[in-house]
Coordinates of C-alpha atoms in Angstrom, one line a residue:
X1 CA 10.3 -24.6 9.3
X2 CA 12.1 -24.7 5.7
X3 CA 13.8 -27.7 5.1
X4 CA 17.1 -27.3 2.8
X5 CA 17.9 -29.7 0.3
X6 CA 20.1 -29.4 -2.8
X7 CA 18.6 -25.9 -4.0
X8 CA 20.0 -23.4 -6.6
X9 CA 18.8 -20.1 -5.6
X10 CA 19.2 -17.0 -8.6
X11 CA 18.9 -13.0 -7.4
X12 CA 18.2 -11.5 -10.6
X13 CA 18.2 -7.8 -11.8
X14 CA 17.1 -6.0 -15.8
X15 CA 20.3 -4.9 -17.5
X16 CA 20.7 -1.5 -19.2
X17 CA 18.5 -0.1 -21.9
X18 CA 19.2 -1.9 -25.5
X19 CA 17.8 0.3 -28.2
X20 CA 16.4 -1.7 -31.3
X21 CA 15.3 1.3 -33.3
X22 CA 14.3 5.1 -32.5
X23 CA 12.4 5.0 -35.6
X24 CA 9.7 3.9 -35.2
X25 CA 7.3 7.2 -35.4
X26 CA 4.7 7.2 -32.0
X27 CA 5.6 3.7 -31.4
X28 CA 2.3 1.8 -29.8
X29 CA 3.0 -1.6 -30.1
X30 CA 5.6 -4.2 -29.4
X31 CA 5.8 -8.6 -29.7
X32 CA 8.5 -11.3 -30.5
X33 CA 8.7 -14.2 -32.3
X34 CA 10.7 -16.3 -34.4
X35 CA 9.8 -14.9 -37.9
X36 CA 12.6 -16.3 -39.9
X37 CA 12.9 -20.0 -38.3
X38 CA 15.9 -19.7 -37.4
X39 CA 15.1 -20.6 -33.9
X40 CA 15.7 -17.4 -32.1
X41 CA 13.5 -14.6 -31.0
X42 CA 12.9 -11.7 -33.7
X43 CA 11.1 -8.3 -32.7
X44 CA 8.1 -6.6 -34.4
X45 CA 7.0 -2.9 -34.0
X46 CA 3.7 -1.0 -34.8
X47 CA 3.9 2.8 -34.9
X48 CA 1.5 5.4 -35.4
X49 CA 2.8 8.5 -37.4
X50 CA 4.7 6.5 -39.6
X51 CA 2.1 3.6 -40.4
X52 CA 4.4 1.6 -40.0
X53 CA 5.0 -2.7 -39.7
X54 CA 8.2 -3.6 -38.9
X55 CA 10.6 -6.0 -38.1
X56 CA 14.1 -6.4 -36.8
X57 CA 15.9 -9.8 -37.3
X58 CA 18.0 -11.3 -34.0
X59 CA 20.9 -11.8 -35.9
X60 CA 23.2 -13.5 -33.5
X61 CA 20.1 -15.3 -31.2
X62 CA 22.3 -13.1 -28.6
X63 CA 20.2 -10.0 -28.8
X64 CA 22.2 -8.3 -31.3
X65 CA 19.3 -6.6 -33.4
X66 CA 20.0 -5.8 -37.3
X67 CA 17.9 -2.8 -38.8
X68 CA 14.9 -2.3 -39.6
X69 CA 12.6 -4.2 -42.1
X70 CA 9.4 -2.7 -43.1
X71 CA 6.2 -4.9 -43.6
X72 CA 4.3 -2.3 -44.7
X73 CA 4.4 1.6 -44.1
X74 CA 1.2 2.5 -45.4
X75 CA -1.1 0.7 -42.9
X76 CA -2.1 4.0 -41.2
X77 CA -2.4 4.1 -37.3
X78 CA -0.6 1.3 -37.2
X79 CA -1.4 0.3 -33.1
X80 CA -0.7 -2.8 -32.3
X81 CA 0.9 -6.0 -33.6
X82 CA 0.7 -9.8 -33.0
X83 CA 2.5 -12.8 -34.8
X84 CA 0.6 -16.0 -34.8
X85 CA 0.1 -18.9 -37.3
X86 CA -2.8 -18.0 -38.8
X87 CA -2.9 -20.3 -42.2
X88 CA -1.2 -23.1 -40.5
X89 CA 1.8 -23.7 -42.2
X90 CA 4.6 -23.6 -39.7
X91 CA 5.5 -19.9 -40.1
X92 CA 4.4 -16.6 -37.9
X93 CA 2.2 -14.4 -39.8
X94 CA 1.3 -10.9 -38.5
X95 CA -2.0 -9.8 -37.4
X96 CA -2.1 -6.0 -37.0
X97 CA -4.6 -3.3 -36.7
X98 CA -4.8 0.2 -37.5
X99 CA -6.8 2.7 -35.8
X100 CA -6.9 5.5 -38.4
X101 CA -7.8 3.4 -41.4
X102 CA -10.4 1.4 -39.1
X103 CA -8.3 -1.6 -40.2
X104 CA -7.8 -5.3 -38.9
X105 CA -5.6 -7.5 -41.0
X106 CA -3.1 -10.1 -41.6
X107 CA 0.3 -10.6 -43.8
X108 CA 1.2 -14.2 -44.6
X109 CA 4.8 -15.0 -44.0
X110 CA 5.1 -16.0 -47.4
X111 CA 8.9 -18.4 -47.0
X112 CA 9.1 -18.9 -43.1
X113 CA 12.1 -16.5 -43.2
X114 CA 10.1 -13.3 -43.0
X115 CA 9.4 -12.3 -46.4
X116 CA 5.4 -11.0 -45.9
X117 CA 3.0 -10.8 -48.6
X118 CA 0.1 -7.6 -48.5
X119 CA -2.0 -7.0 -46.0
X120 CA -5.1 -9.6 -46.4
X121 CA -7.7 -7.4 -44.7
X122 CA -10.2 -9.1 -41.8
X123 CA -12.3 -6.1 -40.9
X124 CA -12.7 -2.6 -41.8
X125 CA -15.8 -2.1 -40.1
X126 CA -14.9 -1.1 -37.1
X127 CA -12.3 1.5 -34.9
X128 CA -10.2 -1.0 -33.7
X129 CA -7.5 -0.3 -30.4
X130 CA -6.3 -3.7 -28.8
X131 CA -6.7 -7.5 -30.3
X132 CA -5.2 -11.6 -29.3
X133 CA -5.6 -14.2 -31.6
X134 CA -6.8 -17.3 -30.0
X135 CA -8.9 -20.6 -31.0
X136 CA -12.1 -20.1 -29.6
X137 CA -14.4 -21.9 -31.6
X138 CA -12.5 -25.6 -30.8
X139 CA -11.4 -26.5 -34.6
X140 CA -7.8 -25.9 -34.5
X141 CA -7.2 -22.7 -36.2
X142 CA -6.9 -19.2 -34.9
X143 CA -9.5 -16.6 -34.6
X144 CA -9.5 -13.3 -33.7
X145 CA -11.1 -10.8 -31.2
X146 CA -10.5 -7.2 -31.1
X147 CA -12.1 -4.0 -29.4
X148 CA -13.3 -0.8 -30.6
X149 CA -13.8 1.8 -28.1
X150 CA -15.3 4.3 -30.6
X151 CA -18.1 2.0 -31.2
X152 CA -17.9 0.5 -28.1
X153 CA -18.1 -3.2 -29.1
X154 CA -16.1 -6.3 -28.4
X155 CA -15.8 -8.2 -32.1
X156 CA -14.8 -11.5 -32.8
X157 CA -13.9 -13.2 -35.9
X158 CA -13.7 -16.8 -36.9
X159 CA -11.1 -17.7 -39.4
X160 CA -13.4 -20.2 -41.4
X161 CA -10.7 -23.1 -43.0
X162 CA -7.9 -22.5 -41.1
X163 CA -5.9 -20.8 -44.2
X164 CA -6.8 -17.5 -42.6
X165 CA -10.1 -16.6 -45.3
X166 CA -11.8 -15.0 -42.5
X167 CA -15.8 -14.7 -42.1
X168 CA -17.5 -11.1 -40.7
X169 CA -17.2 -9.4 -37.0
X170 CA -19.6 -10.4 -35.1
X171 CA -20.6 -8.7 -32.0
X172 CA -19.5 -10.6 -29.1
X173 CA -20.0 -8.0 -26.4
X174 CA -21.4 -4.2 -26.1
X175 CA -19.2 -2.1 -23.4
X176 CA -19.4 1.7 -23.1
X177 CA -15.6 2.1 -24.2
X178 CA -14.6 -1.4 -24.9
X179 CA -10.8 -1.7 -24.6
X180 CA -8.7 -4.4 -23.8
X181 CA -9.3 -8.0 -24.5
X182 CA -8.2 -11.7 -23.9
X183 CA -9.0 -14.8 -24.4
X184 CA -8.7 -17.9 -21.7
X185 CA -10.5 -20.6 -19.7
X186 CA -11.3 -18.4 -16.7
X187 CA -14.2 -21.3 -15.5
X188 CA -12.1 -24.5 -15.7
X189 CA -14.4 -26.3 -18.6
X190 CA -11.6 -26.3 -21.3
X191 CA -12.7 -23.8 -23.6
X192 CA -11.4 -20.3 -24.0
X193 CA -13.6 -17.7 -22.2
X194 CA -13.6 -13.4 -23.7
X195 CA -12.3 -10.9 -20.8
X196 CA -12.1 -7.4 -21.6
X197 CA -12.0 -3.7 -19.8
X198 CA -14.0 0.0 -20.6
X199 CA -12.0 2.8 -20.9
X200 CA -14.4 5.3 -19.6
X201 CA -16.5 3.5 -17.5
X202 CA -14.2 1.6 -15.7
X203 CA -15.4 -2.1 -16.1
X204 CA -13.2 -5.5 -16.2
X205 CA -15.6 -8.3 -17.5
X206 CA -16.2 -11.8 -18.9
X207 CA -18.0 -13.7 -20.5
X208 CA -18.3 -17.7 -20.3
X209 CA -17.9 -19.5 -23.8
X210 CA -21.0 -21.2 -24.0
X211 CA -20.7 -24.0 -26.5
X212 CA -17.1 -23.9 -26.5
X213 CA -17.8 -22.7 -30.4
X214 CA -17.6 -19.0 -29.9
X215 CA -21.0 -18.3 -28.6
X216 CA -20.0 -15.8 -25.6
X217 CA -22.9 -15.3 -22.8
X218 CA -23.7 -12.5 -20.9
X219 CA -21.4 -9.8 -19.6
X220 CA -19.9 -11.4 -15.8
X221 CA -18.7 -8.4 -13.5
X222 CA -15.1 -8.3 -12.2
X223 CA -15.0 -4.9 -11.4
X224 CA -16.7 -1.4 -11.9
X225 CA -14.8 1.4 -10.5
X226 CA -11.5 0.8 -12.6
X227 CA -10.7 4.2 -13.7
X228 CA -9.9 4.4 -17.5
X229 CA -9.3 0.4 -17.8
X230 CA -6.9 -0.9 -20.4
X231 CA -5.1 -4.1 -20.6
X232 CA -6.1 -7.0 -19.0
X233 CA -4.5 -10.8 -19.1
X234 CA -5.7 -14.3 -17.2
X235 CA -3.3 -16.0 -15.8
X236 CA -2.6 -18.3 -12.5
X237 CA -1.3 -15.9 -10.1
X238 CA -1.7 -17.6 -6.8
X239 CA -0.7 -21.1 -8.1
X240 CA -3.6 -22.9 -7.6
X241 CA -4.1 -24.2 -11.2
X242 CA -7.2 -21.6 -12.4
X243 CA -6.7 -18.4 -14.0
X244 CA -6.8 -15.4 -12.0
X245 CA -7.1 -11.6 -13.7
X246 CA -4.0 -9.1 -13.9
X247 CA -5.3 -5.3 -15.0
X248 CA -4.0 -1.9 -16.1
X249 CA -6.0 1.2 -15.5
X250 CA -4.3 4.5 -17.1
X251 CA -6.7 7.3 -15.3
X252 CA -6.8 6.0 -11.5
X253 CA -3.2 4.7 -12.6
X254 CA -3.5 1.4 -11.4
X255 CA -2.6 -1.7 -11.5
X256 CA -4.2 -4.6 -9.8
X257 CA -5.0 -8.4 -10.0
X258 CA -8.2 -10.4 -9.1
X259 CA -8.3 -13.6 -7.6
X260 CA -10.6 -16.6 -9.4
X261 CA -11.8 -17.9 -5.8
X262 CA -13.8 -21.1 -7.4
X263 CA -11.9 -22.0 -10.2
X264 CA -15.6 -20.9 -11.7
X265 CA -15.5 -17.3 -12.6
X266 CA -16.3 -16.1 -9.4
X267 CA -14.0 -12.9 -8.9
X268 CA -12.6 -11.9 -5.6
X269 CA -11.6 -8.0 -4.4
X270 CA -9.3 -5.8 -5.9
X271 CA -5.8 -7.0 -5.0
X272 CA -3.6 -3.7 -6.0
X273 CA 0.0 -4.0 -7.1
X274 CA 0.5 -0.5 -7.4
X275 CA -2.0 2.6 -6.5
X276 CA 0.2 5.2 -8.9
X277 CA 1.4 3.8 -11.9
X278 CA 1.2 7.1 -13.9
X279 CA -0.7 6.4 -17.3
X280 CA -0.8 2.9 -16.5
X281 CA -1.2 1.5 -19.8
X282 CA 0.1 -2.1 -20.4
X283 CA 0.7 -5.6 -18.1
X284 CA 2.1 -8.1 -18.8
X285 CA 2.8 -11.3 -16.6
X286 CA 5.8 -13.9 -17.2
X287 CA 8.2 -15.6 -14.7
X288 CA 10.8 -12.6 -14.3
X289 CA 13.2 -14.2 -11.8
X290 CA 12.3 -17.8 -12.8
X291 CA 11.3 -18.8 -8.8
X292 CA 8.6 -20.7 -10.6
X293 CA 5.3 -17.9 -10.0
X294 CA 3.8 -15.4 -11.8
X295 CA 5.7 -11.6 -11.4
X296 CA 3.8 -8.5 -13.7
X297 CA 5.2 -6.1 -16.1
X298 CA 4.3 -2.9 -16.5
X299 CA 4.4 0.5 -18.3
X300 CA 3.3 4.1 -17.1
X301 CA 3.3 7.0 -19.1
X302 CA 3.3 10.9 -19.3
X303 CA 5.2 12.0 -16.5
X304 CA 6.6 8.2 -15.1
X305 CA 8.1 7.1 -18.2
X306 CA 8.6 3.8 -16.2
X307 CA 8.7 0.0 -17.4
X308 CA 8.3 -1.9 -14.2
X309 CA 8.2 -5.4 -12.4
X310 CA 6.7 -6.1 -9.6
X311 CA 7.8 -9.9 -7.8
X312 CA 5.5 -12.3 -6.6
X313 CA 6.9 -13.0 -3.1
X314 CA 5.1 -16.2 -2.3
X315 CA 3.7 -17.4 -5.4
X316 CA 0.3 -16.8 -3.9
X317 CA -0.1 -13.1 -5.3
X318 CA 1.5 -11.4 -2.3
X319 CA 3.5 -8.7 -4.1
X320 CA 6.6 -6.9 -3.6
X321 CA 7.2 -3.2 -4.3
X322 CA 7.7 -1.5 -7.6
X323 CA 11.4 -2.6 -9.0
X324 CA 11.9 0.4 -11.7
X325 CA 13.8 -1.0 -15.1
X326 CA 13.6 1.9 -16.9
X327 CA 12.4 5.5 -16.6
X328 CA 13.7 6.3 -19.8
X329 CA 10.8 5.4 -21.8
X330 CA 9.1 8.3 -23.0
X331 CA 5.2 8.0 -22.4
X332 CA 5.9 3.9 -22.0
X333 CA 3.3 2.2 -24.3
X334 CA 3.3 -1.4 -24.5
X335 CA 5.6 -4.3 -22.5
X336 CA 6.5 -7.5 -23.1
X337 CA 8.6 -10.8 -22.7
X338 CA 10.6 -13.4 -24.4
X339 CA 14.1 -15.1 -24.2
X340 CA 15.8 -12.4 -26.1
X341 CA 19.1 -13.9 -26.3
X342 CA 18.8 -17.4 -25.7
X343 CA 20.1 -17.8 -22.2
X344 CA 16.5 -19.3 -20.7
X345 CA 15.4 -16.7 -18.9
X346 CA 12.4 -14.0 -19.8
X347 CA 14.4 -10.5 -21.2
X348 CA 11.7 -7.3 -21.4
X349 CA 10.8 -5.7 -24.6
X350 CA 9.2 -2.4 -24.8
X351 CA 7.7 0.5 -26.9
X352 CA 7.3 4.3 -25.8
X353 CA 5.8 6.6 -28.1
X354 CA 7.0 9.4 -26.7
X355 CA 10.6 8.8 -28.1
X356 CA 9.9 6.7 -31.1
X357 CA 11.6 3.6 -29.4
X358 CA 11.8 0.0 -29.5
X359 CA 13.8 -1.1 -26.5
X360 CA 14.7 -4.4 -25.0
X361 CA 16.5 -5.0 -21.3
X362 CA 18.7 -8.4 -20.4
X363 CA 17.7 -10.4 -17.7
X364 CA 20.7 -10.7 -16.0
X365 CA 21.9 -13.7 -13.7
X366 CA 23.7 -11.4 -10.3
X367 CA 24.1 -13.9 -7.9
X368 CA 23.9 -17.9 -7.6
X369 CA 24.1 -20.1 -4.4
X370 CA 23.6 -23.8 -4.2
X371 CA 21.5 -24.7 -1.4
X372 CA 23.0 -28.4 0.3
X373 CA 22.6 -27.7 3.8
X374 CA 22.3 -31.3 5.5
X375 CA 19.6 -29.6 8.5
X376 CA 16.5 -27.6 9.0
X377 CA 16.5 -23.8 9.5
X378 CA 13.9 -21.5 10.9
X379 CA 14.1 -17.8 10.3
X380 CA 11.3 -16.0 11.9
X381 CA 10.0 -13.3 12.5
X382 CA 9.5 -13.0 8.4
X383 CA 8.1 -10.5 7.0
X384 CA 9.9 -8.5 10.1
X385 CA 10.2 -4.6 10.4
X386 CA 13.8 -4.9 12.4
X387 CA 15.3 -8.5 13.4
X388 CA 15.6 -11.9 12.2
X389 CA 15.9 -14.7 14.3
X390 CA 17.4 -18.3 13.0
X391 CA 16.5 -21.9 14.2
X392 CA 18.8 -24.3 13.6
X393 CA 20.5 -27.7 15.8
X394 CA 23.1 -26.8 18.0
X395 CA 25.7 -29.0 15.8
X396 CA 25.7 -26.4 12.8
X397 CA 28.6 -23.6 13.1
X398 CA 27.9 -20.8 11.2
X399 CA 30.9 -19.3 8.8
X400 CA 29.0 -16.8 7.5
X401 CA 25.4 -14.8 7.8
X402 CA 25.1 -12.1 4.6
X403 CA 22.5 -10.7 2.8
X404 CA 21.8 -9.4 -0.1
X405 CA 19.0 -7.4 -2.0
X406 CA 17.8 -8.1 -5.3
X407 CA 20.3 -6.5 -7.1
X408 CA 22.8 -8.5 -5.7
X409 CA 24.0 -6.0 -3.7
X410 CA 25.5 -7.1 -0.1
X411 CA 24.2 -5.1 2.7
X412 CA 25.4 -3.8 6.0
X413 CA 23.8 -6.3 8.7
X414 CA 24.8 -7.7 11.7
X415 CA 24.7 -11.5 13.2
X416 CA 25.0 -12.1 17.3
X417 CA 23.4 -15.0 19.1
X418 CA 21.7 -15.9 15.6
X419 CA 19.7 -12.7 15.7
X420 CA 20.2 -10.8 12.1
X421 CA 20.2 -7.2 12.8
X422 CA 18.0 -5.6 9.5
X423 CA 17.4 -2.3 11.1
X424 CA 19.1 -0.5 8.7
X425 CA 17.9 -2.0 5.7
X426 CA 14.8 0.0 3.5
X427 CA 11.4 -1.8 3.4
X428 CA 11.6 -4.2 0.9
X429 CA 12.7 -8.1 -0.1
X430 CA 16.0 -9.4 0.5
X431 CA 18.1 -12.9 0.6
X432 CA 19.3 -14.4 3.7
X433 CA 23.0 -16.1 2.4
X434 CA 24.1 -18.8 5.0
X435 CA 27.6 -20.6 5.0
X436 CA 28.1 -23.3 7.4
X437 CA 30.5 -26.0 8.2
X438 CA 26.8 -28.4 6.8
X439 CA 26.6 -26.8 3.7
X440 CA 24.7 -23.7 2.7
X441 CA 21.5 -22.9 2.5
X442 CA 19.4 -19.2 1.4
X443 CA 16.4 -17.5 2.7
X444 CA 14.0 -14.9 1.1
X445 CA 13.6 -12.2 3.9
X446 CA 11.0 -9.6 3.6
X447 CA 11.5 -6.3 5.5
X448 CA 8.5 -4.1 6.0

């Protein structure tokens, strides 16, 4: 039985396409921050063909995007991009790599206001593809780990005095095809733990932080069979305070999470969101329709084109289907989040390569209802495949019985005898809108 109190209840859909720049040459990579302290959310770009760092102030804090401003165009195979504080004065630097130049390296924000100095090099050693920036070694500053499938090697790099003079890679892991990496506290003991995925050989993996200094033990198994593995991301996906493991796979397009069972490491079966994500190339998890869980972003390539969100219904990791944002991202490369325009809620940023674009979509606010029913309600069968019964004291009149998808669309249903008739309606999740002469109250309904 759900008991109704005073409840605000938000259906949510992604706006339109935005485009920030179609200039970016084989755009790979994609992030926000707040590069000119000015409080809002900028956006960076890495591209490939153009070698390009670049960076496109939010003039308005609204989402209104001014032109491009280039960090650097001779950092060649540019790939991906991060903005962190890596000398620690106040201001987001960049930390960038670039795949044809076998480069890892950083540009001071010299003024806080997005004027960056050169490129202050951390490695050259290696053939760098994906990287996070992260304090793994417990003294306040941020390191840095990246991958290199060519050599197959997770690296890791310790910025030494917290300034950003950084000492040599040092091998923290072999893998076949290392690709993706992250950096968090998958076995609860407060220091941050290396996960990371092989391309070829289709391995997601961890290894516990030892010392909680950066000394990374042997290779843990997640999985084996995931088919061309490349981004991976911890985070608490079934709400019970550990971190869990979200996964892309671009070959077996596939994208899936795996349940921390312990709070320990210990990793349970694949849990797949989607079975045919195209080119499944990029997660990314955030609170999309701010219901207070986890819900996954995601981008697949060649012939999908798609950036994606998939809900999480329950907030236990029980996932809804695909919701499409965008299938107008040419071989859809990298996805992410941030409160684009200052409303509170998590827009979606993206980069395809295919079309040379930087893209962002508004989160928009469809539908609200205050919940202030003074009495219980029942709704069951739920998930149903055809009707909905609802359970409530014989003193409540009902006004009205609608419901509505997530678009905010109202649907063609039928109430008699407090049975909901959802025949009609597709597979999929839907809201329950009840007006009563004791307030109103809402329901999540899922149809199967």
């Amino acid at each position: 039985m759900f008991a109704f109190g005073c409840l605000q209840t938000t259906f949510s859909q992604i706006g339109p396409e935005q485009i920030i720049s179609t200039n970016a040459d084989r755009a790979m990579g994609v992030f926000a921050a707040d590069l000119d302290g000015d409080g809002d959310q900028d956006v960076l770009s890495a591209s490939r063909f153009d070698h390009k760092l670049a960076w496109y102030e939010n003039v308005d804090g609204f989402g209104n995007f001014g032109s491009e401003i280039v960090i650097t165009d001779t950092f060649f195979g540019a790939w991906a991009v991060i903005a962190a504080d890596i000398n620690g004065d106040g201001a987001q630097d960049i930390v960038a790599l670039a795949n044809d130049i076998n480069e890892v390296a950083w540009f001071e924000n010299l003024d806080g206001s997005g004027s960056f100095g050169p490129r202050q090099i951390i490695s050259s050693a290696f053939t760098p593809n994906a990287l996070y920036v992260a304090d793994f070694d417990g003294d306040d500053d941020l390191d840095v780990v990246f991958s290199s499938v060519t050599d197959g090697r997770i690296l890791k790099i310790e910025n030494l005095d917290g300034l950003g003079n950084f000492g040599p890679p040092e091998v923290a892991l072999n893998l076949f095809a290392a690709y993706g990496v992250f950096l968090g506290d998958l076995d609860g003991d407060d220091d941050l733990d290396l996960i990371a995925t092989s391309y070829s050989d289709g391995f997601v993996v961890w290894q516990e932080n030892l010392d909680g200094l950066g000394d990374f033990g042997p290779a843990q198994i997640i999985v084996t069979d995931e088919n061309g593995a490349s981004d991976v991301f911890a985070i608490d996906i079934d709400g019970d305070d550990d971190l869990d493991v979200v996964s892309s796979s671009a070959l077996d397009s596939q994208i899936a999470w795996y349940e921390n069972i312990d709070g320990l490491g210990a990793f349970g079966p694949q849990q797949l969101l989607s079975p045919s994500a195209l080119d499944a190339w990029s997660v990314y998890p955030t609170d999309l329709d701010e219901d207070g869980d986890i819900d996954i972003l995601a981008t697949s390539g060649l012939a999908d084109n798609k950036v994606s969100w998939f809900e999480n219904l329950d907030g236990l990791g029980d996932f809804g289907p695909e919701t499409v944002i965008t299938s107008n991202a040419l071989e859809a490369r990298k996805v992410y989040a941030a409160d684009l325009d200052g409303d509170g809620d998590m827009d979606v940023l993206s980069a395809s390569r295919g079309d040379d674009k930087i893209a962002w979509y508004e989160n928009l606010t469809i539908l609200s209802v205050v919940d202030n029913a003074r009495f219980d309600l029942a709704v069951y069968p739920n998930p149903t495949q055809d009707y909905i019964t609802l359970n409530m004291p014989d003193y409540v009149s009902i006004n009205t019985a609608d419901v509505f998808n997530l678009l905010g669309q109202k649907m063609e249903t039928s109430l008699q005898n407090l049975t909901v008739d959802l025949t009609a309606l597709a597979p999929g999740v839907y809201y329950l809108l009840l007006e009563t002469d004791h307030g109103s109250s809402s329901q999540r309904i899922i149809k199967r």
